Amino acid sequence: MCARHIYANWRKRHRLQEYQKRFWKIARSSNAVLFNHYKSKLANKTPMGWEDLEKTNPIHWCRAWFKLGSNCDSVENNICESFNNWIIEARFKPIITMLEDIRMKVTRRIQENKTNSERWTMGICPNILKKINKIRHATQFCLVLWNGSSGFEVREKKWRFTDDLSANTCSCRYWQISGIPCQHACAAYFKMAEEPNNHVNMCFSIDQYRNTYQDVLQPVEHESVWPLSTNPRPLPPRVKKMPGSPKRARRKDPTEAAGSSTKSSKRGGSVKCGFCHEKGHNSRGCKKKMVSIQLPLNIPYFSLDHTR
């Protein structure tokens, strides 16, 4: 279950901006303690909102119930939607042409990713390296207490977590779920003068990335040389023309931008008048502007016709 779609349906009844932040804190809670903490905060603000959210069963979209060792911390279903958008042109073609287009795109993608990985010199994939660099930056809020062995007590603001570097575990569970050391583990490694990047799970290494793309698709000749099947030729499906043109793009949430995905939507924002600088309306509907441009009624009328 995609947390993004769950929130899109839930916000139809609970539209405040502060509810959005509390929802995502619940979804990204990596253990039951954090989940209950953020859940109670949302329930105090809107009891009905939590009752509606609880109907979707958070064990399907909250990190607190992800399996340990899954090496995935994503609560969205973006990978499926990305692939669906990637083959969107091929989906509207006949079955053989569609499969041929997908085969060509996959062949090209394997070749490009394999070639790009040959130029990488680091030990971790670039996107994972960006993520762990962001996690390392968050260690500035952590205070580490070492027991002299492999146990560490890490304080982050008002929270306190325990780390065992020999077992690669942290009580926040993010390390076990994602395979990437959390900020508490990074702070502990810094205390030991060790590099956290050396303790990232091997599935994110460059060698494993190259192994993923070492098997390539073989070229295929023209369909005229394909072997003929002895099975009867299938009939085409019945065509039922629906009114209007078929939609290709997915249905976007009202908060999303209508065009480019890089621009945020103006929906929900406050409008400010450029004439009177008051909020709630623009210059077109400004009453003060309309009053200022109206001519006084006591001004006599002068004609441009000098003969009259």
CSV table of N, CA, C and O in Angstrom, one decimal, residues 222-278:
chain,number,residue,atom,x,y,z
A,222,HIS,N,14.5,-10.1,-37.4
A,222,HIS,CA,13.2,-9.6,-37.8
A,222,HIS,C,12.2,-10.7,-37.6
A,222,HIS,O,12.5,-11.9,-37.6
A,223,GLU,N,10.9,-10.3,-37.4
A,223,GLU,CA,9.9,-11.3,-37.1
A,223,GLU,C,9.6,-12.2,-38.2
A,223,GLU,O,8.9,-13.2,-38.0
A,224,SER,N,10.1,-11.9,-39.4
A,224,SER,CA,9.8,-12.8,-40.6
A,224,SER,C,10.6,-14.1,-40.4
A,224,SER,O,10.2,-15.1,-41.0
A,225,VAL,N,11.6,-14.1,-39.6
A,225,VAL,CA,12.4,-15.4,-39.4
A,225,VAL,C,12.0,-16.0,-38.0
A,225,VAL,O,12.7,-17.0,-37.6
A,226,TRP,N,11.0,-15.5,-37.4
A,226,TRP,CA,10.6,-16.1,-36.1
A,226,TRP,C,10.0,-17.5,-36.4
A,226,TRP,O,9.3,-17.6,-37.5
A,227,PRO,N,10.1,-18.5,-35.6
A,227,PRO,CA,9.4,-19.8,-35.8
A,227,PRO,C,7.9,-19.6,-35.7
A,227,PRO,O,7.4,-18.9,-34.9
A,228,LEU,N,7.2,-20.4,-36.6
A,228,LEU,CA,5.8,-20.3,-36.6
A,228,LEU,C,5.2,-21.2,-35.5
A,228,LEU,O,5.7,-22.3,-35.3
A,229,SER,N,4.1,-20.7,-34.9
A,229,SER,CA,3.5,-21.5,-33.8
A,229,SER,C,2.4,-22.4,-34.5
A,229,SER,O,1.7,-22.0,-35.4
A,230,THR,N,2.2,-23.5,-33.9
A,230,THR,CA,1.1,-24.4,-34.3
A,230,THR,C,-0.2,-24.1,-33.6
A,230,THR,O,-1.2,-24.8,-34.0
A,231,ASN,N,-0.2,-23.3,-32.7
A,231,ASN,CA,-1.4,-22.9,-32.0
A,231,ASN,C,-2.3,-22.0,-32.9
A,231,ASN,O,-1.8,-21.3,-33.8
A,232,PRO,N,-3.6,-22.1,-32.7
A,232,PRO,CA,-4.5,-21.2,-33.5
A,232,PRO,C,-4.2,-19.7,-33.3
A,232,PRO,O,-3.9,-19.4,-32.1
A,233,ARG,N,-4.4,-19.0,-34.3
A,233,ARG,CA,-4.2,-17.5,-34.2
A,233,ARG,C,-5.3,-16.9,-33.2
A,233,ARG,O,-6.5,-17.1,-33.5
A,234,PRO,N,-4.9,-16.1,-32.3
A,234,PRO,CA,-5.9,-15.5,-31.4
A,234,PRO,C,-6.6,-14.4,-32.1
A,234,PRO,O,-6.1,-13.7,-32.9
A,235,LEU,N,-7.9,-14.3,-31.7
A,235,LEU,CA,-8.7,-13.2,-32.2
A,235,LEU,C,-8.5,-11.9,-31.5
A,235,LEU,O,-8.2,-11.9,-30.3
A,236,PRO,N,-8.6,-10.8,-32.2
A,236,PRO,CA,-8.4,-9.5,-31.5
A,236,PRO,C,-9.5,-9.3,-30.5
A,236,PRO,O,-10.7,-9.7,-30.7
A,237,PRO,N,-9.3,-8.5,-29.4
A,237,PRO,CA,-10.4,-8.2,-28.5
A,237,PRO,C,-11.4,-7.3,-29.1
A,237,PRO,O,-11.1,-6.6,-30.1
A,238,ARG,N,-12.6,-7.3,-28.6
A,238,ARG,CA,-13.7,-6.4,-29.1
A,238,ARG,C,-13.3,-5.0,-28.7
A,238,ARG,O,-12.9,-4.7,-27.6
A,239,VAL,N,-13.5,-4.1,-29.7
A,239,VAL,CA,-13.2,-2.7,-29.5
A,239,VAL,C,-14.5,-2.0,-29.0
A,239,VAL,O,-15.5,-2.0,-29.7
A,240,LYS,N,-14.4,-1.4,-27.9
A,240,LYS,CA,-15.5,-0.6,-27.4
A,240,LYS,C,-15.0,0.8,-27.2
A,240,LYS,O,-14.2,1.1,-26.3
A,241,LYS,N,-15.4,1.6,-28.1
A,241,LYS,CA,-15.0,3.0,-28.1
A,241,LYS,C,-15.7,3.8,-27.0
A,241,LYS,O,-16.9,3.9,-26.9
A,242,MET,N,-14.9,4.4,-26.1
A,242,MET,CA,-15.4,5.1,-25.0
A,242,MET,C,-15.5,6.6,-25.4
A,242,MET,O,-14.7,7.1,-26.3
A,243,PRO,N,-16.4,7.4,-24.8
A,243,PRO,CA,-16.4,8.8,-25.1
A,243,PRO,C,-15.2,9.5,-24.7
A,243,PRO,O,-14.6,9.3,-23.6
A,244,GLY,N,-14.7,10.4,-25.6
A,244,GLY,CA,-13.6,11.2,-25.3
A,244,GLY,C,-12.3,10.5,-25.6
A,244,GLY,O,-12.3,9.3,-25.9
A,245,SER,N,-11.2,11.2,-25.6
A,245,SER,CA,-9.9,10.6,-25.9
A,245,SER,C,-9.4,9.9,-24.6
A,245,SER,O,-9.6,10.4,-23.5
A,246,PRO,N,-8.7,8.8,-24.8
A,246,PRO,CA,-8.1,8.1,-23.6
A,246,PRO,C,-7.1,8.9,-22.9
A,246,PRO,O,-6.2,9.5,-23.5
A,247,LYS,N,-7.1,8.8,-21.6
A,247,LYS,CA,-6.1,9.6,-20.8
A,247,LYS,C,-4.8,8.7,-20.7
A,247,LYS,O,-4.9,7.5,-20.4
A,248,ARG,N,-3.7,9.4,-20.9
A,248,ARG,CA,-2.4,8.7,-20.7
A,248,ARG,C,-1.7,8.9,-19.4
A,248,ARG,O,-1.2,8.0,-18.8
A,249,ALA,N,-1.8,10.2,-19.0
A,249,ALA,CA,-1.1,10.5,-17.7
A,249,ALA,C,-2.0,10.0,-16.5
A,249,ALA,O,-3.2,9.9,-16.6
A,250,ARG,N,-1.3,9.7,-15.4
A,250,ARG,CA,-2.1,9.3,-14.2
A,250,ARG,C,-2.8,10.5,-13.7
A,250,ARG,O,-2.5,11.7,-13.9
A,251,ARG,N,-3.8,10.3,-12.9
A,251,ARG,CA,-4.6,11.3,-12.3
A,251,ARG,C,-3.8,11.9,-11.1
A,251,ARG,O,-3.4,11.2,-10.2
A,252,LYS,N,-3.6,13.2,-11.2
A,252,LYS,CA,-2.7,13.8,-10.2
A,252,LYS,C,-3.6,14.4,-9.0
A,252,LYS,O,-4.7,14.7,-9.2
A,253,ASP,N,-2.9,14.5,-7.9
A,253,ASP,CA,-3.5,15.0,-6.7
A,253,ASP,C,-3.7,16.5,-6.9
A,253,ASP,O,-2.9,17.2,-7.6
A,254,PRO,N,-4.7,17.1,-6.3
A,254,PRO,CA,-4.9,18.6,-6.5
A,254,PRO,C,-3.7,19.4,-6.0
A,254,PRO,O,-3.6,20.5,-6.5
A,255,THR,N,-2.9,18.9,-5.1
A,255,THR,CA,-1.8,19.7,-4.6
A,255,THR,C,-0.6,19.6,-5.6
A,255,THR,O,0.3,20.4,-5.4
A,256,GLU,N,-0.6,18.7,-6.6
A,256,GLU,CA,0.5,18.6,-7.5
A,256,GLU,C,0.4,19.7,-8.6
A,256,GLU,O,-0.7,20.2,-8.9
A,257,ALA,N,1.5,20.0,-9.2
A,257,ALA,CA,1.5,20.9,-10.3
A,257,ALA,C,0.9,20.3,-11.5
A,257,ALA,O,1.0,19.1,-11.8
A,258,ALA,N,0.1,21.1,-12.3
A,258,ALA,CA,-0.6,20.6,-13.5
A,258,ALA,C,0.4,20.2,-14.6
A,258,ALA,O,0.2,19.4,-15.4
A,259,GLY,N,1.5,20.9,-14.7
A,259,GLY,CA,2.5,20.7,-15.7
A,259,GLY,C,3.7,20.0,-15.3
A,259,GLY,O,3.7,18.8,-15.0
A,260,SER,N,4.8,20.7,-15.1
A,260,SER,CA,6.1,20.1,-14.7
A,260,SER,C,6.0,19.7,-13.3
A,260,SER,O,5.4,20.3,-12.4
A,261,SER,N,6.7,18.5,-13.0
A,261,SER,CA,6.8,18.0,-11.7
A,261,SER,C,7.7,18.8,-10.8
A,261,SER,O,7.8,18.5,-9.6
A,262,THR,N,8.5,19.7,-11.4
A,262,THR,CA,9.5,20.4,-10.6
A,262,THR,C,8.9,21.7,-9.9
A,262,THR,O,9.5,22.3,-9.1
A,263,LYS,N,7.7,22.1,-10.4
A,263,LYS,CA,7.0,23.3,-9.8
A,263,LYS,C,5.9,22.9,-8.9
A,263,LYS,O,5.2,21.9,-9.1
A,264,SER,N,5.8,23.6,-7.8
A,264,SER,CA,4.8,23.3,-6.8
A,264,SER,C,3.5,24.0,-7.2
A,264,SER,O,3.5,25.0,-7.9
A,265,SER,N,2.4,23.4,-6.8
A,265,SER,CA,1.1,24.0,-7.1
A,265,SER,C,0.8,25.2,-6.3
A,265,SER,O,1.2,25.3,-5.1
A,266,LYS,N,0.0,26.1,-6.8
A,266,LYS,CA,-0.4,27.3,-6.1
A,266,LYS,C,-1.7,27.1,-5.3
A,266,LYS,O,-2.2,28.0,-4.6
A,267,ARG,N,-2.3,25.9,-5.5
A,267,ARG,CA,-3.5,25.6,-4.8
A,267,ARG,C,-3.3,25.6,-3.3
A,267,ARG,O,-2.3,24.9,-2.8
A,268,GLY,N,-4.1,26.3,-2.5
A,268,GLY,CA,-4.0,26.3,-1.1
A,268,GLY,C,-3.2,27.5,-0.6
A,268,GLY,O,-3.1,27.7,0.6
A,269,GLY,N,-2.5,28.2,-1.5
A,269,GLY,CA,-1.7,29.4,-1.1
A,269,GLY,C,-2.5,30.6,-1.0
A,269,GLY,O,-3.7,30.7,-1.5
A,270,SER,N,-2.0,31.6,-0.3
A,270,SER,CA,-2.8,32.9,-0.1
A,270,SER,C,-2.5,33.8,-1.3
A,270,SER,O,-1.3,33.9,-1.7
A,271,VAL,N,-3.5,34.5,-1.8
A,271,VAL,CA,-3.4,35.5,-2.9
A,271,VAL,C,-3.2,36.9,-2.3
A,271,VAL,O,-3.9,37.2,-1.3
A,272,LYS,N,-2.3,37.6,-2.9
A,272,LYS,CA,-2.0,39.0,-2.4
A,272,LYS,C,-2.3,40.0,-3.5
A,272,LYS,O,-1.8,39.8,-4.6
A,273,CYS,N,-3.0,41.0,-3.2
A,273,CYS,CA,-3.3,42.0,-4.2
A,273,CYS,C,-2.1,42.9,-4.5
A,273,CYS,O,-1.4,43.3,-3.6
A,274,GLY,N,-1.8,43.2,-5.8
A,274,GLY,CA,-0.7,44.0,-6.1
A,274,GLY,C,-1.0,45.5,-6.0
A,274,GLY,O,-0.1,46.3,-6.2
A,275,PHE,N,-2.3,45.9,-5.8
A,275,PHE,CA,-2.7,47.3,-5.8
A,275,PHE,C,-2.7,47.8,-4.3
A,275,PHE,O,-2.1,48.8,-3.9
A,276,CYS,N,-3.5,47.1,-3.5
A,276,CYS,CA,-3.7,47.5,-2.1
A,276,CYS,C,-2.9,46.7,-1.1
A,276,CYS,O,-2.8,46.9,0.1
A,277,HIS,N,-2.2,45.6,-1.6
A,277,HIS,CA,-1.3,44.7,-0.9
A,277,HIS,C,-2.0,44.0,0.3
A,277,HIS,O,-1.4,43.7,1.3
A,278,GLU,N,-3.3,43.8,0.1
A,278,GLU,CA,-4.1,43.0,1.1
A,278,GLU,C,-4.2,41.6,0.5
A,278,GLU,O,-4.2,41.3,-0.7
